[in-house]
Amino acid sequence: GAGVSQTPSNKVTEKGKYVELRCDPISGHTALYWYRQSLGQGPEFLIYFQGTGAADDSGLPNDRFFAVRPEGSVSTLKIQRTERGDSAVYLCASSLGPGELFFGEGSRLTVL
Amino acid sequence: DAKTTQPPSMDCAEGRAANLPCNHSTISGNEYVYWYRQIHSQGPQYIIHGLKNNETNEMASLIITEDRKSSTLILPHATLRDTAVYYCIVRGPDLDYKLSFGAGTTVTVRA
């Protein structure tokens, strides 16, 4: 596809469950970013990949959050033992080097 | 720590220019000013960026003061589709890839 694709667009889960959110970046983009956005706030940085490795994971809130990008393209954000406070829109972005970030539409996570 | 300060909201009349201010008094010499916007229920969208000189593209113009402590994003002829949250972001060069978003300015364009 032409843009960043995120799936699922909506996910409703119960407290304590495990969740995976997927991001397909723009083909050829080496950098990939995950952000989290709560209602009424700006996006909050979570993690940044350069290729397959996490170059900066300083924004991950705790060890329940983990992200991988095994082949340097698709990335998965994994959340264990979800809590109600994890409810947010999770945004993925990609870029070609340190240039413009292209964002996906986001995955809206609701934890009941 | 917030690197930029923006008004929380502003209104603009359709067809008129919208001037969005941003203060970044602690900006360093090698840091860029970036502007993104986020239309409701969509991901943020890049608008424009600059270092020292004024910049213009098909979407907007960016005016940076000579001391670089503030800037203004200008939407020359605002349309209803320009209603969005606009984020002014200070971003470092090469090694500082990530963008740090603040709360932005909610711009409402009225007919």
Tab-separated table of C-alpha atoms in Angstrom:
chain	number	residue	atom	x	y	z
A	1	GLY	CA	0.000	0.000	0.000
A	2	ALA	CA	0.946	3.629	-0.369
A	3	GLY	CA	0.737	4.581	3.293
A	4	VAL	CA	1.335	3.204	6.773
A	5	SER	CA	-1.198	0.503	7.558
A	6	GLN	CA	-2.254	-0.421	11.079
A	7	THR	CA	-4.365	-3.342	12.190
A	8	PRO	CA	-6.728	-3.756	13.856
A	9	SER	CA	-8.309	-0.330	13.608
A	10	ASN	CA	-10.296	-1.067	16.755
A	11	LYS	CA	-9.642	-3.572	19.516
A	12	VAL	CA	-11.772	-4.122	22.598
A	13	THR	CA	-10.349	-6.407	25.243
A	14	GLU	CA	-10.780	-7.263	28.877
A	15	LYS	CA	-8.465	-6.261	31.679
A	16	GLY	CA	-5.638	-8.721	32.044
A	17	LYS	CA	-5.675	-9.961	28.440
A	18	TYR	CA	-2.776	-9.905	25.969
A	19	VAL	CA	-2.969	-7.668	22.879
A	20	GLU	CA	-0.937	-7.345	19.683
A	21	LEU	CA	-1.106	-4.351	17.368
A	22	ARG	CA	0.452	-4.523	13.927
A	23	CYS	CA	2.068	-1.843	11.785
A	24	ASP	CA	2.995	-2.114	8.095
A	25	PRO	CA	5.274	0.813	7.262
A	26	ILE	CA	5.776	2.418	3.882
A	27	SER	CA	7.937	0.150	1.741
A	28	GLY	CA	11.607	1.048	2.011
A	29	HIS	CA	11.280	3.168	5.141
A	30	THR	CA	14.036	2.199	7.537
A	31	ALA	CA	12.728	4.006	10.600
A	32	LEU	CA	9.554	3.023	12.441
A	33	TYR	CA	7.944	4.675	15.458
A	34	TRP	CA	5.185	3.830	17.892
A	35	TYR	CA	3.225	6.523	19.708
A	36	ARG	CA	0.294	6.431	22.111
A	37	GLN	CA	-2.389	9.091	22.187
A	38	SER	CA	-4.892	9.518	24.990
A	39	LEU	CA	-8.056	11.547	24.536
A	40	GLY	CA	-7.378	15.274	24.302
A	41	GLN	CA	-3.602	14.925	24.366
A	42	GLY	CA	-0.834	14.943	21.801
A	43	PRO	CA	0.845	11.717	20.727
A	44	GLU	CA	3.326	10.347	23.263
A	45	PHE	CA	6.495	8.638	22.003
A	46	LEU	CA	6.896	4.962	22.897
A	47	ILE	CA	9.651	3.378	20.820
A	48	TYR	CA	11.718	3.919	17.685
A	49	PHE	CA	13.266	1.284	15.400
A	50	GLN	CA	16.087	1.797	12.952
A	51	GLY	CA	16.007	-1.362	10.861
A	52	THR	CA	15.425	-4.378	13.075
A	53	GLY	CA	16.754	-2.936	16.287
A	54	ALA	CA	15.052	-0.704	18.824
A	55	ALA	CA	17.198	2.414	18.793
A	56	ASP	CA	15.201	4.158	21.510
A	57	ASP	CA	12.630	2.476	23.756
A	58	SER	CA	12.675	5.141	26.438
A	59	GLY	CA	8.968	5.871	26.044
A	60	LEU	CA	7.672	2.407	26.872
A	61	PRO	CA	5.788	2.915	30.141
A	62	ASN	CA	6.678	-0.413	31.784
A	63	ASP	CA	7.696	-3.986	31.051
A	64	ARG	CA	4.192	-4.984	30.019
A	65	PHE	CA	4.878	-3.195	26.729
A	66	PHE	CA	7.158	-4.711	24.119
A	67	ALA	CA	7.663	-4.157	20.401
A	68	VAL	CA	9.461	-6.112	17.703
A	69	ARG	CA	10.448	-5.603	14.098
A	70	PRO	CA	12.156	-8.895	13.209
A	71	GLU	CA	12.748	-8.319	9.494
A	72	GLY	CA	13.073	-4.567	9.483
A	73	SER	CA	9.642	-3.977	8.004
A	74	VAL	CA	6.442	-4.963	9.826
A	75	SER	CA	6.341	-4.197	13.535
A	76	THR	CA	4.172	-5.557	16.311
A	77	LEU	CA	3.450	-3.770	19.579
A	78	LYS	CA	2.652	-6.250	22.319
A	79	ILE	CA	0.878	-5.413	25.566
A	80	GLN	CA	0.666	-7.992	28.327
A	81	ARG	CA	-1.834	-8.037	31.198
A	82	THR	CA	-3.690	-5.045	29.833
A	83	GLU	CA	-5.038	-2.443	32.227
A	84	ARG	CA	-7.837	0.087	31.784
A	85	GLY	CA	-5.235	2.840	31.673
A	86	ASP	CA	-3.782	1.323	28.510
A	87	SER	CA	-6.877	2.432	26.600
A	88	ALA	CA	-5.713	4.852	23.908
A	89	VAL	CA	-5.052	5.205	20.209
A	90	TYR	CA	-1.744	3.598	19.270
A	91	LEU	CA	-0.136	5.318	16.299
A	92	CYS	CA	2.606	3.975	14.089
A	93	ALA	CA	4.777	6.100	11.826
A	94	SER	CA	7.623	5.428	9.416
A	95	SER	CA	10.259	7.575	7.785
A	96	LEU	CA	13.156	7.365	5.396
A	97	GLY	CA	15.983	8.407	7.636
A	98	PRO	CA	15.547	11.573	9.725
A	99	GLY	CA	12.930	13.086	7.462
A	100	GLU	CA	9.221	13.516	7.509
A	101	LEU	CA	7.263	10.980	9.566
A	102	PHE	CA	4.276	9.378	7.874
A	103	PHE	CA	1.615	8.238	10.317
A	104	GLY	CA	-0.989	5.540	10.063
A	105	GLU	CA	-4.611	5.977	11.112
A	106	GLY	CA	-3.954	4.311	14.446
A	107	SER	CA	-5.327	1.360	16.391
A	108	ARG	CA	-7.897	2.285	19.020
A	109	LEU	CA	-7.520	0.036	22.053
A	110	THR	CA	-10.264	-0.147	24.663
A	111	VAL	CA	-9.640	-2.162	27.811
A	112	LEU	CA	-12.826	-2.955	29.735
B	1	ASP	CA	9.882	19.413	29.483
B	2	ALA	CA	7.935	21.373	26.902
B	3	LYS	CA	10.111	22.940	24.232
B	4	THR	CA	7.261	24.833	22.570
B	5	THR	CA	4.302	26.909	23.729
B	6	GLN	CA	1.145	27.258	21.664
B	7	PRO	CA	-2.278	28.757	22.380
B	8	PRO	CA	-4.750	25.976	23.162
B	9	SER	CA	-7.291	27.053	20.572
B	10	MET	CA	-8.167	29.588	17.915
B	11	ASP	CA	-10.923	30.265	15.430
B	12	CYS	CA	-10.525	31.335	11.847
B	13	ALA	CA	-12.958	32.439	9.143
B	14	GLU	CA	-13.121	30.362	5.993
B	15	GLY	CA	-11.181	31.963	3.149
B	16	ARG	CA	-9.072	34.094	5.471
B	17	ALA	CA	-5.468	33.535	6.444
B	18	ALA	CA	-4.867	31.635	9.667
B	19	ASN	CA	-1.769	32.655	11.627
B	20	LEU	CA	-0.703	30.108	14.238
B	21	PRO	CA	1.933	31.277	16.720
B	22	CYS	CA	4.515	29.152	18.496
B	23	ASN	CA	7.115	30.103	21.085
B	24	HIS	CA	10.336	28.113	21.334
B	25	SER	CA	12.592	30.393	23.338
B	26	THR	CA	15.057	27.630	24.336
B	27	ILE	CA	15.661	26.352	20.806
B	28	SER	CA	19.262	25.422	20.034
B	29	GLY	CA	21.144	26.518	16.951
B	30	ASN	CA	20.897	23.128	15.251
B	31	GLU	CA	17.259	22.396	16.079
B	32	TYR	CA	14.519	22.594	13.491
B	33	VAL	CA	10.943	23.833	13.837
B	34	TYR	CA	8.416	21.316	12.522
B	35	TRP	CA	4.676	21.645	12.108
B	36	TYR	CA	2.253	18.743	11.954
B	37	ARG	CA	-1.511	18.707	12.053
B	38	GLN	CA	-4.024	16.081	13.089
B	39	ILE	CA	-7.494	16.007	11.670
B	40	HIS	CA	-10.050	14.270	13.866
B	41	SER	CA	-9.658	10.462	13.929
B	42	GLN	CA	-6.605	10.523	11.668
B	43	GLY	CA	-2.871	10.258	12.277
B	44	PRO	CA	-0.731	13.408	12.333
B	45	GLN	CA	0.240	14.833	8.952
B	46	TYR	CA	3.459	16.687	8.157
B	47	ILE	CA	3.001	20.300	7.050
B	48	ILE	CA	6.342	22.062	6.884
B	49	HIS	CA	9.646	22.559	8.671
B	50	GLY	CA	12.449	25.120	8.801
B	51	LEU	CA	15.725	26.009	10.465
B	52	LYS	CA	16.362	29.716	9.995
B	53	ASN	CA	14.824	30.890	6.761
B	54	ASN	CA	11.163	31.285	6.012
B	55	GLU	CA	9.708	28.351	4.127
B	56	THR	CA	6.716	27.907	1.861
B	57	ASN	CA	5.094	24.885	0.295
B	58	GLU	CA	1.725	24.023	-1.191
B	59	MET	CA	0.140	23.736	2.240
B	60	ALA	CA	1.505	26.623	4.268
B	61	SER	CA	4.206	29.167	5.005
B	62	LEU	CA	6.511	29.144	8.008
B	63	ILE	CA	7.887	32.420	9.317
B	64	ILE	CA	10.729	32.116	11.841
B	65	THR	CA	11.876	35.192	13.740
B	66	GLU	CA	15.467	36.289	13.371
B	67	ASP	CA	16.320	35.215	16.937
B	68	ARG	CA	14.517	31.895	16.248
B	69	LYS	CA	12.646	32.113	19.545
B	70	SER	CA	9.256	32.030	17.882
B	71	SER	CA	7.577	31.165	14.626
B	72	THR	CA	4.247	31.484	12.851
B	73	LEU	CA	2.537	28.966	10.623
B	74	ILE	CA	0.382	30.638	8.007
B	75	LEU	CA	-2.455	28.889	6.220
B	76	PRO	CA	-3.067	31.405	3.426
B	77	HIS	CA	-6.706	30.623	2.656
B	78	ALA	CA	-8.241	28.488	5.371
B	79	THR	CA	-10.924	26.005	4.402
B	80	LEU	CA	-13.247	23.923	6.563
B	81	ARG	CA	-10.960	20.953	5.878
B	82	ASP	CA	-8.155	22.770	7.724
B	83	THR	CA	-9.985	22.310	11.034
B	84	ALA	CA	-7.509	20.251	13.069
B	85	VAL	CA	-5.048	20.251	15.953
B	86	TYR	CA	-1.785	21.876	14.873
B	87	TYR	CA	1.447	20.867	16.581
B	88	CYS	CA	4.611	22.958	16.635
B	89	ILE	CA	7.624	20.761	17.413
B	90	VAL	CA	11.297	21.468	17.957
B	91	ARG	CA	13.396	18.654	16.605
B	92	GLY	CA	17.105	18.075	16.772
B	93	PRO	CA	19.241	17.138	13.782
B	94	ASP	CA	20.156	13.658	12.569
B	95	LEU	CA	20.432	11.807	15.854
B	96	ASP	CA	17.189	13.059	17.332
B	97	TYR	CA	14.778	11.207	15.110
B	98	LYS	CA	11.725	11.215	17.307
B	99	LEU	CA	9.150	13.973	17.492
B	100	SER	CA	7.916	15.147	20.874
B	101	PHE	CA	4.348	16.411	20.611
B	102	GLY	CA	2.791	18.894	22.985
B	103	ALA	CA	-0.907	19.648	23.289
B	104	GLY	CA	-1.021	21.728	20.098
B	105	THR	CA	-3.497	24.381	18.989
B	106	THR	CA	-7.018	23.342	18.094
B	107	VAL	CA	-7.935	25.398	15.043
B	108	THR	CA	-11.576	25.654	14.074
B	109	VAL	CA	-12.350	27.134	10.676
B	110	ARG	CA	-15.852	28.579	10.551
B	111	ALA	CA	-17.945	29.217	7.450
